[in-house]
Coordinates of C-alpha atoms and ligand atoms in Angstrom, one line a residue:
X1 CA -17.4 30.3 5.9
X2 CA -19.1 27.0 5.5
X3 CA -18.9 24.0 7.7
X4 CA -17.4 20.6 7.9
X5 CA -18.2 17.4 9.4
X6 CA -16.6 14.4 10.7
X7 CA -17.2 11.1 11.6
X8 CA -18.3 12.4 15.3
X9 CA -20.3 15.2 14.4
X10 CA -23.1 12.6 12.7
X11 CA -25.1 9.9 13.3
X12 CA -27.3 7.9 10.7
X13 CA -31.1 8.3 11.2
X14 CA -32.7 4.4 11.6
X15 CA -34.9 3.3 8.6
X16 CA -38.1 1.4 8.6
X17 CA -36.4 -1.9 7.8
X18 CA -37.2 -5.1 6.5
X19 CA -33.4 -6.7 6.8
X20 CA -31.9 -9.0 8.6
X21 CA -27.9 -8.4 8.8
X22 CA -27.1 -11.7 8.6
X23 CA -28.8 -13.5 5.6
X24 CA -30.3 -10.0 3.5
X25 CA -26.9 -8.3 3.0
X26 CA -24.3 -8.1 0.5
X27 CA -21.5 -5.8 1.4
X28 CA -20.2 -5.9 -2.4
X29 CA -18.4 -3.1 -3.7
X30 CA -16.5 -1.4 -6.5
X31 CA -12.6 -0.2 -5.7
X32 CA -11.8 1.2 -9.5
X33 CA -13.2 0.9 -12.6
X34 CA -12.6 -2.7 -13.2
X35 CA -12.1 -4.0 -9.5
X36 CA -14.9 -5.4 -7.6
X37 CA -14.8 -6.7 -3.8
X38 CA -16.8 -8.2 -1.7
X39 CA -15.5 -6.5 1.6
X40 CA -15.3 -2.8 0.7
X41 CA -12.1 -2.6 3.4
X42 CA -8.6 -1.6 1.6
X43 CA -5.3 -2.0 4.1
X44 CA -3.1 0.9 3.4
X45 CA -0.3 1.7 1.6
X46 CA 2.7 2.3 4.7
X47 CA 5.2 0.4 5.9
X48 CA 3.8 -0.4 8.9
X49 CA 0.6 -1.9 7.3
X50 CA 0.6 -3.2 4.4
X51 CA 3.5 -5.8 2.9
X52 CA 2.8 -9.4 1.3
X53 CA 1.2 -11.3 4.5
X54 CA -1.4 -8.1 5.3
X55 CA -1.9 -8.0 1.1
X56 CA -2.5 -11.7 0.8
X57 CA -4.7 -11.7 4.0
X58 CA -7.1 -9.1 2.3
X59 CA -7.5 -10.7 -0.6
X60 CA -8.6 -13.9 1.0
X61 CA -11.1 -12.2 2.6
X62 CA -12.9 -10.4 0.2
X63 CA -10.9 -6.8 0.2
X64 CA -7.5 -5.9 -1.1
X65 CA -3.7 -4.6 -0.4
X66 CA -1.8 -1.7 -1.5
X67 CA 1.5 -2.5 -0.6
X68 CA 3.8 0.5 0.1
X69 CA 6.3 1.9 -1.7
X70 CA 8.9 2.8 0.6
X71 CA 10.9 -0.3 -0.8
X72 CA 13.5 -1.0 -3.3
X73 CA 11.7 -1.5 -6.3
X74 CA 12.5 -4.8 -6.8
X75 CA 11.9 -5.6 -3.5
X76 CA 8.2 -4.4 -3.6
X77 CA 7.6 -6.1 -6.8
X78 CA 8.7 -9.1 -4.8
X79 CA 6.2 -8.5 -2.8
X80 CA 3.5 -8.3 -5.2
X81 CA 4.6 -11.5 -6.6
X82 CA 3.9 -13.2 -3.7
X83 CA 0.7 -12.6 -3.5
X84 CA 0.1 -13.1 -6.8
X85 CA 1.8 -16.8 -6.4
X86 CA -0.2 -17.5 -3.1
X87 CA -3.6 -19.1 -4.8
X88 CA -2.6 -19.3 -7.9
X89 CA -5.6 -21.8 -10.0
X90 CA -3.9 -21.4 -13.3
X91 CA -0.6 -21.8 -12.7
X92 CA 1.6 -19.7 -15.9
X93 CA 5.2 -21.3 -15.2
X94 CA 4.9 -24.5 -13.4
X95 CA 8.0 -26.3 -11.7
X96 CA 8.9 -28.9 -14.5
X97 CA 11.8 -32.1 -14.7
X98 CA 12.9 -33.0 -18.2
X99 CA 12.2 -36.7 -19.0
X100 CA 16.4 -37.9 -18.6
X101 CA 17.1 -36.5 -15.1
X102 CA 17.0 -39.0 -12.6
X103 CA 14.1 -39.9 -10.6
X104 CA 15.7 -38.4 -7.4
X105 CA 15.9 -35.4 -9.1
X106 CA 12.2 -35.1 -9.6
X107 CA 12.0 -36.0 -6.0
X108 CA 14.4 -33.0 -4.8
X109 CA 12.3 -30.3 -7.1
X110 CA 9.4 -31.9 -5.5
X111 CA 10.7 -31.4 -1.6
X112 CA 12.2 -28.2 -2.8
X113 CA 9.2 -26.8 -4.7
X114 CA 6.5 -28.3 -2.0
X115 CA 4.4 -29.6 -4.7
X116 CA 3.2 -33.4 -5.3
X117 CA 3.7 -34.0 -9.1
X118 CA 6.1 -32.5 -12.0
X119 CA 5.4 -31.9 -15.7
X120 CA 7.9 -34.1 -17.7
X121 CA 9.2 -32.3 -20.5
X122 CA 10.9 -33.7 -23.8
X123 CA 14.7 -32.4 -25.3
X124 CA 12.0 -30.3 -27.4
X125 CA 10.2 -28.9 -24.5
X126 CA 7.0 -30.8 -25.3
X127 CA 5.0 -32.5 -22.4
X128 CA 5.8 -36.1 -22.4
X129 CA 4.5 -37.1 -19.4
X130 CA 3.8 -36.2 -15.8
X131 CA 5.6 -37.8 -12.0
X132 CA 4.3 -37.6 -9.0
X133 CA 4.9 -38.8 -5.4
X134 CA 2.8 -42.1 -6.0
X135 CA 5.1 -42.9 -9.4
X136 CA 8.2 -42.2 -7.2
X137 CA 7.1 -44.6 -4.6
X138 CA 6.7 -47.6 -6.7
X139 CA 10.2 -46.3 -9.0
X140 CA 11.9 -48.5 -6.3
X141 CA 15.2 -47.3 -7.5
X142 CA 15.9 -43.6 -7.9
X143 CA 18.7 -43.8 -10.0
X144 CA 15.9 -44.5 -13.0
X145 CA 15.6 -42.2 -15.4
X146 CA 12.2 -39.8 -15.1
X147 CA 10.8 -41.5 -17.9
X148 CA 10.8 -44.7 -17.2
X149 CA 9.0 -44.3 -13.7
X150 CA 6.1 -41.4 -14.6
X151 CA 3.1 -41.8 -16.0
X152 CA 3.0 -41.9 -20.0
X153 CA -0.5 -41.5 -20.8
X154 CA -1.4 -37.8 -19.6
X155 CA -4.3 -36.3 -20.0
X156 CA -3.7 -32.1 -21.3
X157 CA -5.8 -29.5 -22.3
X158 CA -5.2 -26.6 -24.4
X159 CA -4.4 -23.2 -23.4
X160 CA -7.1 -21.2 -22.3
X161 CA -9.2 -23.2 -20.7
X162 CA -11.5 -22.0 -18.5
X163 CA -11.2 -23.1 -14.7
X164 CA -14.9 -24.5 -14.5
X165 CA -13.8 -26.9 -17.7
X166 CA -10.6 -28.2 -15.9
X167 CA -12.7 -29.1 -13.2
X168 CA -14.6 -30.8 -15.7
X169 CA -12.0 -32.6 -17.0
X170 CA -10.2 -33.2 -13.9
X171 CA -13.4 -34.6 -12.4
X172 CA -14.3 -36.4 -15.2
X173 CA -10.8 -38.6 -15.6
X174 CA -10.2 -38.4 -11.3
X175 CA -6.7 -36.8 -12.1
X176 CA -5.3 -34.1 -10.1
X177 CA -3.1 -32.2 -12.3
X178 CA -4.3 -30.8 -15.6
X179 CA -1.1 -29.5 -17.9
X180 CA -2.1 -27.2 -20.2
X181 CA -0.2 -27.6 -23.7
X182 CA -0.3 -25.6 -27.3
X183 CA -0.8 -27.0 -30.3
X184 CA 3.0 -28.1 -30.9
X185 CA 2.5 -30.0 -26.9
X186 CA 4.8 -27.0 -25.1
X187 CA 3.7 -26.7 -21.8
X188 CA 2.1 -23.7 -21.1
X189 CA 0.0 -23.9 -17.8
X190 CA -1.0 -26.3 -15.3
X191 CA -4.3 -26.3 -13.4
X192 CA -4.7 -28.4 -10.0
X193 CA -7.4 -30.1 -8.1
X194 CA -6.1 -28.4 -4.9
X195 CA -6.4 -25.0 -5.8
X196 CA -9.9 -25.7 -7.5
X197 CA -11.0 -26.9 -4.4
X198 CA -9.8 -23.9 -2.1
X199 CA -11.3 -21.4 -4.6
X200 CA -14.6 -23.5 -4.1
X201 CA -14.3 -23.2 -0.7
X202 CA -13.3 -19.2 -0.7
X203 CA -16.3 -18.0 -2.5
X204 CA -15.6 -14.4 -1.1
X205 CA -12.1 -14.1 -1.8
X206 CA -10.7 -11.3 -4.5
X207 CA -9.4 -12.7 -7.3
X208 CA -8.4 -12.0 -10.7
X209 CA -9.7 -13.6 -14.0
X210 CA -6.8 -16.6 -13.3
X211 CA -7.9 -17.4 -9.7
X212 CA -5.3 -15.3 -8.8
X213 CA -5.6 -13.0 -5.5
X214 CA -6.0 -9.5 -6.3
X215 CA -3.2 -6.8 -5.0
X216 CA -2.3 -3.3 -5.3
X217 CA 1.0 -1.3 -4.8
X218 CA 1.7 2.0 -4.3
X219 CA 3.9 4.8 -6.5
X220 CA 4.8 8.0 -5.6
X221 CA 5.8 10.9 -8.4
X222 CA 9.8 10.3 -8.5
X223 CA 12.3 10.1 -11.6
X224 CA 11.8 5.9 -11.2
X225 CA 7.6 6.4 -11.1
X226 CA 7.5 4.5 -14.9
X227 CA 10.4 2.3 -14.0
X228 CA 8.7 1.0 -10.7
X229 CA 4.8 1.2 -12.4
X230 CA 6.5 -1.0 -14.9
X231 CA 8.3 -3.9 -12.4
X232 CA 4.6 -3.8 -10.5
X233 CA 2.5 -4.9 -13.6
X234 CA 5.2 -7.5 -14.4
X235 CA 5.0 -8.5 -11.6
X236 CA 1.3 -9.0 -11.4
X237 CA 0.1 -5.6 -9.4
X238 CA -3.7 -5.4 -10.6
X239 CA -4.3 -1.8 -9.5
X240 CA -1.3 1.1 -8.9
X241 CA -2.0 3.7 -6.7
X242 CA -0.5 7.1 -7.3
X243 CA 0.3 8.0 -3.0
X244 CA 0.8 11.7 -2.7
X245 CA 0.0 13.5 0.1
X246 CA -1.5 16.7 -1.8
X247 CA -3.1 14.7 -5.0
X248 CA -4.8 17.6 -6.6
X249 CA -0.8 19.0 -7.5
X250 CA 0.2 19.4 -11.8
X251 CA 2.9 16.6 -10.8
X252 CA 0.2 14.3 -9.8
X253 CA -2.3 14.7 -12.6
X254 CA 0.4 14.2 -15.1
X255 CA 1.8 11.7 -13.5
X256 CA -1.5 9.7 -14.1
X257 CA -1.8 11.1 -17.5
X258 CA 1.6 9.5 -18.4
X259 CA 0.6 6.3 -16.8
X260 CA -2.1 5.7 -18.2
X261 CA -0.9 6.7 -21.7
X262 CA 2.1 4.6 -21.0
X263 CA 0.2 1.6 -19.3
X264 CA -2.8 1.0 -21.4
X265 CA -5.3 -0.9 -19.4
X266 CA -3.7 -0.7 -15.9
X267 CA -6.3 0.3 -13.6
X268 CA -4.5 3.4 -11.5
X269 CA -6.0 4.7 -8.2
X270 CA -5.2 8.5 -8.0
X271 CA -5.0 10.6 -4.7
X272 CA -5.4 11.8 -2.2
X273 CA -7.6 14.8 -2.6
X274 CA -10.6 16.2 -0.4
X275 CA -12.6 18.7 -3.0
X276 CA -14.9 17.9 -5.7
X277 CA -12.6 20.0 -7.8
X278 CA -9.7 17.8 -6.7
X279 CA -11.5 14.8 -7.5
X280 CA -12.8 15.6 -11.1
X281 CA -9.2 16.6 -12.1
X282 CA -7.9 13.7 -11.0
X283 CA -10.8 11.5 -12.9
X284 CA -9.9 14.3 -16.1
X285 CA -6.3 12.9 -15.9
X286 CA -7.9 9.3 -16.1
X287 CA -8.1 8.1 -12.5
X288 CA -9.8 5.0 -12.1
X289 CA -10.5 5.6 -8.6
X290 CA -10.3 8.4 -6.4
X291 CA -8.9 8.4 -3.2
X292 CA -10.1 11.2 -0.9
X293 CA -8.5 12.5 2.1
X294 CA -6.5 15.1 3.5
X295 CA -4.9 14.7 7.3
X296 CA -7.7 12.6 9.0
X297 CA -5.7 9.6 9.7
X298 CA -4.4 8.6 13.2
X299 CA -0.2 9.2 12.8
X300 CA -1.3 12.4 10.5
X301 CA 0.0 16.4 11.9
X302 CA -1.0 17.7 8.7
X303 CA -3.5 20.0 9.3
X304 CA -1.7 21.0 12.4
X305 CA 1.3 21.4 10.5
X306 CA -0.3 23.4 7.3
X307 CA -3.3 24.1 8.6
X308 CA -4.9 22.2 5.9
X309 CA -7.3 19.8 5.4
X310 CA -11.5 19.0 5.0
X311 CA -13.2 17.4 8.0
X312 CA -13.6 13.7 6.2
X313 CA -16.7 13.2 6.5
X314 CA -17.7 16.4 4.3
X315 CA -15.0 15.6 2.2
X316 CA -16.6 11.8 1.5
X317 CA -20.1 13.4 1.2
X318 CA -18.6 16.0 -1.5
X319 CA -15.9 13.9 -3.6
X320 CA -18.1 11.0 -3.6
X321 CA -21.0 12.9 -5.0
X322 CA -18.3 14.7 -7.5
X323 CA -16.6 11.4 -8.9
X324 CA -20.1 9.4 -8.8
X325 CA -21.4 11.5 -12.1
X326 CA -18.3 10.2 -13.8
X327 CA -18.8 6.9 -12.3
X328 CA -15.8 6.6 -10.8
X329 CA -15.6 5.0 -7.2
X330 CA -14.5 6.9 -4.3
X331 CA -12.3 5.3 -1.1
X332 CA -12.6 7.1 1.9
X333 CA -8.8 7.4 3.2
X334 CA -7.8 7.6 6.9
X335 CA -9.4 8.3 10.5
X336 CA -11.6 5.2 10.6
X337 CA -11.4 4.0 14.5
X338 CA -14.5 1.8 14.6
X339 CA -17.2 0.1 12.6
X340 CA -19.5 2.9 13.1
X341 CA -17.0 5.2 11.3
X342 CA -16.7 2.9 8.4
X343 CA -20.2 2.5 7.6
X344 CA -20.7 6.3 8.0
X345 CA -18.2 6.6 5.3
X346 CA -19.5 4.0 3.6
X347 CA -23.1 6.0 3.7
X348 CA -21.8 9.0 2.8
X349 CA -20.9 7.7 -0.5
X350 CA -17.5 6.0 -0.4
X351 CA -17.3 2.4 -2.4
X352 CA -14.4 1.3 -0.1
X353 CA -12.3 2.5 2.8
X354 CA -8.8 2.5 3.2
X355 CA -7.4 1.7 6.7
X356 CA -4.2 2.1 8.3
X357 CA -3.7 2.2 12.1
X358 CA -7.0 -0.1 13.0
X359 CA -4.4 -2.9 10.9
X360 CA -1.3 -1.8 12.4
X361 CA -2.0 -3.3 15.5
X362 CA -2.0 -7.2 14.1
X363 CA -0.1 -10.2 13.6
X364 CA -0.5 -9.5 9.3
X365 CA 1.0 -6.0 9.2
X366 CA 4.7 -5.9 8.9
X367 CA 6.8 -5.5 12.0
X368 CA 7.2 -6.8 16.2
X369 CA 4.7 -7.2 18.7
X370 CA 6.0 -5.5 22.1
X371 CA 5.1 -6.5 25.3
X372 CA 5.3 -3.7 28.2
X373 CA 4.4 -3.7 31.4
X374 CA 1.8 -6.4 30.0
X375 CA 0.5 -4.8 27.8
X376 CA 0.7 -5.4 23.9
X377 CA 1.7 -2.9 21.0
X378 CA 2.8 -2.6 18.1
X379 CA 4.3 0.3 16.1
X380 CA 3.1 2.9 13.6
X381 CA 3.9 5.1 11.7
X382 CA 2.9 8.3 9.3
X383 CA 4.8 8.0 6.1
X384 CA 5.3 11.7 5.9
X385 CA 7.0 11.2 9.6
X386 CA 10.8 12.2 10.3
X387 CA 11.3 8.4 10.9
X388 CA 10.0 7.2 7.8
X389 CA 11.5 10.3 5.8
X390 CA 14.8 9.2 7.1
X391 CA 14.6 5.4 5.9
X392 CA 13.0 6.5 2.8
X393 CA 16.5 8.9 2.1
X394 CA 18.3 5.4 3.0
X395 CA 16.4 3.8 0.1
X396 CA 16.4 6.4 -2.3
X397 CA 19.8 7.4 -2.1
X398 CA 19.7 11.0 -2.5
X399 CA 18.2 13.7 -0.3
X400 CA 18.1 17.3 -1.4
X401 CA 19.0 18.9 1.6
X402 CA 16.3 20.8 1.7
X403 CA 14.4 21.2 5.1
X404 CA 10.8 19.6 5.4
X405 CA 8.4 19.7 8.0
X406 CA 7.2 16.3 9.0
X407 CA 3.3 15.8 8.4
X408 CA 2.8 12.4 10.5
X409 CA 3.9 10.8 13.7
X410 CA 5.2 7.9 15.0
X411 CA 4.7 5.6 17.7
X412 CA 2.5 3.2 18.7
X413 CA -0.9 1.0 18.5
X414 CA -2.7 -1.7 20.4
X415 CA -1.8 -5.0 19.7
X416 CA -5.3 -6.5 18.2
X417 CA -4.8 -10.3 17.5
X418 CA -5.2 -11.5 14.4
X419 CA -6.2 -9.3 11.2
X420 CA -9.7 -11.2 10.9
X421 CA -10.5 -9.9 14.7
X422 CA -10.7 -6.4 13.2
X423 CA -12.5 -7.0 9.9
X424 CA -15.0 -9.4 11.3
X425 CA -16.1 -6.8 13.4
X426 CA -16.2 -3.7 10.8
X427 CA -18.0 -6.3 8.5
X428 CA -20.4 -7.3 11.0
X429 CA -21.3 -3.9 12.2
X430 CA -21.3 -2.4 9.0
X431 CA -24.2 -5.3 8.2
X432 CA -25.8 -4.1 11.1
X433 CA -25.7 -0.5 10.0
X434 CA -27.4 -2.1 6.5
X435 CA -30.2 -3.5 8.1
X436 CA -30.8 -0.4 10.9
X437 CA -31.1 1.7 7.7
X438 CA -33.5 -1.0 5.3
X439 CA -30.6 -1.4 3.0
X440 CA -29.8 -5.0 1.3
X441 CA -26.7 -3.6 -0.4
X442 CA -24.3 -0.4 -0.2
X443 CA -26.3 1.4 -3.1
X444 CA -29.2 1.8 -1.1
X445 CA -27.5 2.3 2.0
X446 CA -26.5 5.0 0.7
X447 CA -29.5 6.1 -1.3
X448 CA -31.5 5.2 2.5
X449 CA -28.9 7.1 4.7
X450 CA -29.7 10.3 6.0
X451 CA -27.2 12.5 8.5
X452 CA -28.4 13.8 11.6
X453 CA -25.6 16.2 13.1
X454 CA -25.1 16.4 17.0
X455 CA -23.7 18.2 19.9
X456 CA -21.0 17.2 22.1
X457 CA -23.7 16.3 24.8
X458 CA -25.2 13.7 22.4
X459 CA -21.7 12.6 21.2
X460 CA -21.1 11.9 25.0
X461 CA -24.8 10.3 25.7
X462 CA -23.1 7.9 22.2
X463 CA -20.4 7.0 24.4
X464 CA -20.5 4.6 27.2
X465 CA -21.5 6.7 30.3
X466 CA -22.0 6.2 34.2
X467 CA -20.6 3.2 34.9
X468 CA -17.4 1.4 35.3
Ligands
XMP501 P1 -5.7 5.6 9.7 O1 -6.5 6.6 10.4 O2 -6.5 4.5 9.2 O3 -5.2 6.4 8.3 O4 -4.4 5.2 10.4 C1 -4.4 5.9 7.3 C2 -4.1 6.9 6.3 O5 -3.3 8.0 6.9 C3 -2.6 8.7 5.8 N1 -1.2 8.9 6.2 C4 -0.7 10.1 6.5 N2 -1.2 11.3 6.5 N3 0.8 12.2 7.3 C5 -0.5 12.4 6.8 O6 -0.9 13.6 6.8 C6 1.4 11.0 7.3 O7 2.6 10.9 7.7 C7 0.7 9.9 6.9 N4 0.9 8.6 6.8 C8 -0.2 8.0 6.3 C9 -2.7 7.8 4.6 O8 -3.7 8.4 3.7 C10 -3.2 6.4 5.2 O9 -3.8 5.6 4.2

């Protein structure tokens, strides 16, 4: 019988080192095939983690979301079109007033809408001019018609234009607002100054190729798996993640097989799975990422309930290695408690890491923060838990009757503040993990790092000893 490792069982041998944390190191990282962050951190897919705030929070900072899918489908491609809508730069179907409503009406959209200026629109549809708060303040009356109070001469630009030639142009003429028309004058975009400006300001943030923030949902393998893979791309999802709780299964390899036949070009995230064989079929059936793990996470009974499972850290170290000849990224999935977890996963070969209860505990995630006796919580849950199993069969409608054993938990976690407390502090001692081991980005981390296993005496000698 061989042996397994976890997070606990290793440390990382120290490197001659030439790096400073701070200024030396790029944490940059690839999620799937076509996805690249700059904080290799992924908020999980559950209920109690990850839902449009904890998605769009991710993004901002340099990771991403996979919102869950124990949601209406509707209501999670809502979801996803919120973030999508947060920072949006090019801007596809802009709010709009057609040039013989009245002025006030172009002031309600405004109010309504929160933005400052309208694209007028012709009885043809054509741009014929743009309003904005300043034209309504000197309209004097609001009972004028839109086109006599905004301004005529507007400057456009066609379709397609790339963001760093609006800014050009909207530098250029000192505008704000930069419609974008087609040949025939339709409106068919609008750029803006503001949002410019924030993505200048936001270096790090993920976005897609429209200044867009970047966000992933989650699919399981139902009857409605096309139907809700097909309402999350509408809606804007840039990455779907096949969530099954035994990945390397027929139903899930086909499943990604029909996706990606069905959806060409959508990058799909296939898991979870904690072999190199598991992985490699999974890449076979055209995964664009792999997710590996198989009961390490905090609210997960499944290896006490199956007796199943790979220690994580072995399973990392072997799926990573696995998928890496294909050139497909690995995410290490579950059981991260600290930073010096996630840059052990990290090291041992993962691109990203997925996290769940760590995020549970903050003001992002989805759901109250309880006081008691003064102390702060808030709850969590395993998705394959009775609880959640029981408000999934709400959703779904139908249950089979059959009898399942619950493979998670639920309950709860420490209240932690504000989702940046946490990742500043995997970021930063995940930098500091870089430059112990010489490394100025995660390839040669992991090229540099080098386990060392111990015993429980040195895992306590790790731990904070002999005082109070
Ligand atoms: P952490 O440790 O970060 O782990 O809270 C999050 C991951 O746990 C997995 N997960 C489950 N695993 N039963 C399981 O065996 C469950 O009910 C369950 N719910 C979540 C999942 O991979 C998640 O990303």
């Amino acid at each position: 019988m061989r042996e397994g490792y976890t997070f606990d069982d290793v440390l990382l041998e120290p490197q001659r080192s030439g790096v400073f944390s701070r200024k030396d190191v790029t944490t940059r990282s690839q999620f799937s095939r076509g996805i690249f962050l700059n904080a290799p951190v992924v908020s999980a897919n559950m209920d109690t983690v990850t839902e449009y705030r904890m998605a769009r929070f991710m993004a901002e900072s340099g990771g991403i979301g996979i919102i869950h899918r124990f949601l209406p489908i509707a209501a999670q491609a809502e979801e996803v079109r919120k973030v999508k809508r947060a920072e949006n730069v090019v801007i596809d179907d802009p709010y709009t007033v057609n040039a013989d409503q009245n002025v006030a009406d172009a002031e309600r959209i405004m109010k309504e809408k929160g933005v400052s200026g309208l694209p007028v629109l012709d009885s043809d549809g054509r741009i014929a001019g743009i309003i904005t708060r300043r034209d309504i303040l000197f309209a004097e009356n609001l009972g004028k018609k839109v086109s006599e109070a905004m301004t005529k001469k507007v400057i456009t630009a066609k379709a397609g234009t790339t963001l760093s030639e609006a800014k050009k142009i909207l530098f250029r003429h000192r505008i704000e607002k930069l419609p974008l028309a087609d040949k025939s004058g339709k409106l068919r975009g609008l750029i803006t100054l503001k949002d410019i400006l924030k993505r200048a300001n936001g270096e790090s943030a993920s976005k897609d190729k429209k200044g867009r923030l970047l966000v992933g949902a989650a699919l399981g393998v139902k009857d409605d798996t096309l139907e809700r893979a097909k309402a999350l791309l509408d809606a804007g999802a840039d990455v779907l993640v096949v969530d099954i709780a035994h990945g390397h299964n027929e139903r899930a390899l086909n499943a990604i097989k029909l996706l990606k036949k069905k959806f060409k070009g959508a990058e799909i995230v296939g898991g979870n799975v904690a072999t190199p064989k598991g992985a490699i079929d999974l890449i076979k059936a055209g995964a664009d990422a792999v997710k590996i793990g198989i009961g390490p996470g905090a609210a997960c009974t499944t290896r006490i309930v199956t007796g199943v499972g790979v220690p994580q850290l072995t399973a990392v170290l072997e799926c990573a290695r696995a998928a890496e000849k294909y050139k497909i990224p690995a995410i290490a999935d579950g059981g991260i408690r600290n930073s010096g977890d996630f840059s052990k996963a990290l090291a041992a070969g993962a691109s990203t890491v997925m996290i769940g209860s760590l995020f549970a505990g903050t003001d992002e995630s989805p759901g109250d923060y309880v006081l008691e006796d003064g102390v702060g919580y808030k709850f969590y849950r395993g998705m394959a838990s009775r609880d959640a199993a029981d408000d999934k069969t709400k959703i779904d409608g139908g249950h089979d009757g059959a009898y399942r054993a619950p493979e998670g938990k639920s309950g709860k976690v420490s209240y932690r503040g504000r989702a940046k407390n946490v990742l500043d502090d995997l970021i930063a001692g995940l930098r500091s993990s870089m430059s112990y081991l010489g490394a100025k980005n995660l390839r040669e981390f992991q090229k540099n790092a080098r386990f060392i296993k111990i015993t429980q005496a040195a895992l306590r000698e790790s731990n904070i000893h002999d005082m109070k």
